[in-house]
């Protein structure tokens, strides 16, 4: 199909998404916030399957930030319970779609039953070779950067590394995202135009796409719009257009 062929042209290898607007979606409908999160989970399901189907290599979803622990206890509890259910329900679908499941963030903050479910899902799907789905949970980028820095400092103190060994590659390898390429495209829903402590190091050269659509309303068409917009970008990585052209001509 011509549409499918165009869709698959110049796809981002790694798509990262800040799923925002569940609360506002619910409020606009006079529903409790949790209903927005519930509808948000349906969107997660749809977007995961669609990304895997069209051939995105890596999909990373910001599902719960380090700062989200400060939300009302009932909302945190509901989100954890949704997450637990999601993992339980989705593992068979991940297996059917050859999806490898991965988590980044501070595992130790999560309730033990949730963390155990995540570990299980990672173990069961570890041999899959299709899309890698990463959930960022209890994730904060500054915390990740500090943790990596402390780890490297310890390695230097213990004589395992010298300061000259600290390259960009080495630093990247001490982050939670060590096994992931940097994102090519970041999508944020719901109209906010900020990064909110997500993948600060990894997003250095990422294309950014913002949409007013709230996460529960994000769908296949909205995904295609974001991908079509990405396709038109010229990624220069600090070079000039002419340099890029002669590099691809050669
Ligand atoms: C932002 O909406 C969304 C979140 C804080 C969490 C995202 C969670 C889900 C989509 C559901 C759980 C995820 C999985 C993978 C099971 P918000 O509450 O900040 O919305 P608002 O800014 O409109 O208040």
XYZ file of C-alpha atoms and ligand atoms in Angstrom:
274
model
C 0.000 0.000 0.000
C 1.441 3.413 -0.998
C 0.346 5.021 2.281
C 2.089 2.301 4.299
C 5.240 2.660 2.213
C 5.388 6.452 2.786
C 4.633 5.946 6.451
C 7.604 3.642 6.854
C 10.012 6.004 5.088
C 12.517 7.701 7.384
C 10.895 6.501 10.587
C 12.534 7.550 13.835
C 14.543 4.637 15.142
C 13.722 5.708 18.671
C 10.494 7.554 19.526
C 10.060 8.967 23.028
C 6.733 10.292 24.301
C 5.740 12.486 27.249
C 2.137 11.356 27.730
C 0.493 14.455 29.175
C -3.072 15.654 29.695
C -4.892 12.716 31.272
C -6.062 14.863 34.174
C -7.276 17.717 31.963
C -9.023 15.264 29.642
C -10.978 13.918 32.635
C -11.656 17.351 34.120
C -13.125 18.597 30.828
C -15.610 15.721 31.083
C -16.260 16.258 34.805
C -14.752 12.850 35.511
C -12.278 11.917 38.253
C -8.619 12.172 37.138
C -8.193 8.415 37.325
C -10.649 8.042 34.443
C -8.231 10.071 32.336
C -5.404 7.718 33.306
C -7.578 4.711 32.474
C -8.321 6.089 29.040
C -4.597 6.921 28.797
C -3.741 3.253 29.250
C -5.933 2.402 26.245
C -3.938 4.927 24.225
C -0.707 3.318 25.443
C -1.936 -0.045 24.205
C -2.895 1.342 20.796
C 0.303 3.341 20.259
C 2.588 0.511 21.410
C 0.988 -1.907 18.948
C 0.979 0.583 16.100
C 4.628 1.580 16.610
C 5.637 -2.051 16.719
C 3.580 -2.816 13.603
C 5.103 -0.031 11.474
C 8.659 -0.854 12.500
C 9.751 1.655 15.152
C 12.763 0.096 16.861
C 12.481 1.721 20.273
C 9.514 3.347 21.987
C 10.042 5.042 25.350
C 7.062 6.309 27.353
C 7.272 8.674 30.322
C 4.717 6.968 32.570
C 5.610 8.240 36.056
C 8.173 10.857 37.066
C 10.206 11.095 40.283
C 8.119 14.201 41.005
C 4.771 12.377 40.508
C 5.177 10.764 43.963
C 4.050 14.124 45.400
C 0.578 13.792 43.834
C -2.348 12.929 46.132
C -1.867 9.469 47.640
C -5.079 8.136 46.073
C -3.919 9.134 42.579
C -0.475 7.561 43.109
C -2.102 4.376 44.371
C -4.456 4.247 41.382
C -1.607 4.812 38.927
C 0.428 2.000 40.516
C -2.558 -0.301 40.366
C -3.191 0.574 36.692
C 0.449 -0.100 35.960
C 0.358 -3.474 37.657
C -2.750 -4.472 35.709
C -1.289 -3.166 32.460
C 1.858 -5.270 32.822
C -0.097 -8.385 33.683
C -2.471 -7.959 30.737
C 0.130 -6.889 28.207
C 2.861 -9.496 28.528
C 1.012 -12.016 26.300
C 0.467 -9.254 23.705
C 4.131 -8.281 23.925
C 5.032 -11.909 23.263
C 2.625 -12.057 20.314
C 4.145 -8.851 18.889
C 7.782 -9.803 19.602
C 8.183 -6.746 21.894
C 11.022 -6.572 24.407
C 9.987 -4.825 27.606
C 12.332 -2.546 29.510
C 12.118 -0.091 32.426
C 14.187 2.962 33.337
C 14.000 4.846 36.630
C 14.471 4.178 40.293
C 13.135 0.659 40.818
C 13.627 0.902 44.584
C 10.904 3.579 44.901
C 8.228 1.313 43.415
C 5.937 -0.904 45.525
C 7.441 -4.398 45.695
C 4.563 -6.116 43.844
C 4.772 -3.612 40.975
C 8.565 -3.947 40.766
C 8.275 -7.748 40.770
C 5.727 -7.616 37.928
C 8.061 -5.392 35.914
C 11.013 -7.728 36.515
C 8.898 -10.658 35.370
C 7.827 -8.873 32.189
C 11.453 -7.994 31.384
C 12.573 -11.564 31.991
C 9.784 -13.143 29.941
C 10.237 -10.796 26.956
C 14.062 -10.624 27.063
C 14.487 -12.924 24.044
C 12.170 -10.913 21.762
C 13.821 -9.184 18.845
C 11.206 -6.663 17.683
C 10.510 -3.244 19.191
C 11.955 -2.384 22.586
C 9.268 -0.789 24.745
C 10.701 1.175 27.654
C 8.567 2.621 30.450
C 10.140 5.457 32.426
C 8.889 4.908 35.979
C 9.912 6.916 38.996
C 12.245 8.478 36.474
C 13.987 11.838 36.754
C 16.774 12.837 34.417
C 18.721 14.991 36.890
C 18.659 12.121 39.370
C 19.889 9.775 36.621
C 22.733 12.170 35.740
C 23.755 12.524 39.388
C 23.697 8.772 39.904
C 25.887 8.204 36.828
C 28.296 10.924 37.976
C 28.603 9.388 41.445
C 29.144 5.954 39.926
C 31.940 7.244 37.694
C 33.487 9.174 40.593
C 33.595 5.920 42.593
C 35.237 4.145 39.671
C 37.888 6.865 39.498
C 38.407 6.733 43.274
C 38.839 2.949 43.099
C 41.391 3.284 40.319
C 39.167 1.528 37.737
C 39.002 4.620 35.522
C 41.135 7.688 34.961
C 39.464 11.093 34.373
C 40.743 10.923 30.766
C 38.586 7.828 30.182
C 35.397 9.847 30.752
C 34.096 10.273 27.199
C 30.527 10.890 26.021
C 30.233 7.168 25.248
C 31.428 6.160 28.695
C 29.083 8.625 30.377
C 26.129 7.374 28.263
C 26.934 3.822 29.279
C 26.458 4.668 32.972
C 22.901 5.987 32.431
C 19.692 3.944 32.760
C 19.407 4.146 28.960
C 22.712 2.396 28.317
C 21.155 -0.170 25.975
C 19.083 2.380 24.004
C 20.079 4.689 21.140
C 19.307 8.379 21.744
C 15.731 9.323 20.759
C 15.283 10.703 17.233
C 11.882 12.192 17.975
C 10.239 13.362 21.204
C 6.468 13.867 21.194
C 4.714 15.693 24.023
C 0.938 15.810 24.091
C -1.418 18.308 25.657
C 0.097 21.653 24.702
C 2.913 22.031 27.231
C 6.241 22.856 25.599
C 8.794 21.632 28.069
C 10.989 18.622 28.734
C 10.071 18.162 32.419
C 13.250 16.391 33.542
C 12.987 13.678 30.867
C 16.120 12.266 29.155
C 18.031 15.576 29.337
C 21.351 14.118 28.154
C 19.805 11.772 25.595
C 17.648 14.463 23.909
C 20.638 16.632 22.885
C 19.958 16.255 19.117
C 16.377 14.966 19.229
C 13.648 16.564 17.124
C 10.818 17.887 19.296
C 7.127 17.713 18.385
C 4.357 19.225 20.479
C 0.645 18.733 19.979
C -2.369 20.173 21.804
C -4.114 16.790 21.690
C -4.433 15.297 25.168
C -2.941 11.846 25.657
C -6.298 10.000 25.991
C -7.298 11.426 22.576
C -3.945 10.700 20.901
C -4.497 8.055 18.260
C -3.110 6.472 15.114
C -3.760 9.579 12.983
C -2.045 11.825 15.518
C 0.925 9.450 15.558
C 1.130 9.548 11.753
C 0.991 13.374 11.856
C 3.956 13.436 14.229
C 5.875 10.984 12.025
C 5.052 12.963 8.854
C 6.276 16.125 10.545
C 9.506 14.372 11.594
C 10.043 13.136 8.040
C 10.279 16.753 6.832
C 12.916 17.806 9.346
C 16.494 18.221 8.275
C 18.696 16.860 11.014
C 22.050 18.598 10.822
C 23.746 17.577 14.094
C 25.558 20.948 14.149
C 26.685 20.784 10.474
C 25.570 23.039 7.582
C 23.039 21.878 4.959
C 25.799 21.877 2.300
C 28.054 19.690 4.412
C 25.210 17.247 4.934
C 24.419 17.132 1.214
C 28.002 16.456 0.196
C 28.282 13.770 2.890
C 25.220 11.946 1.507
C 26.312 12.501 -2.169
C 29.646 10.778 -1.523
C 0.054 12.903 32.558
O -1.247 13.317 32.763
C 0.209 11.512 32.686
C 0.792 10.860 33.742
C 1.313 11.500 34.955
C 0.951 9.439 33.760
C 0.822 8.754 32.452
C 0.156 7.512 32.784
C -0.626 6.788 31.978
C -0.854 7.071 30.561
C -1.332 5.628 32.535
C -0.447 4.605 33.147
C 0.585 4.140 32.206
C 0.826 2.866 31.926
C 1.916 2.539 30.991
C 0.059 1.768 32.512
P -1.508 14.348 33.919
O -2.165 13.620 35.023
O -0.247 15.068 34.270
O -2.504 15.295 33.180
P -2.741 16.837 33.491
O -1.440 17.546 33.192
O -3.808 17.174 32.514
O -3.167 16.949 34.910
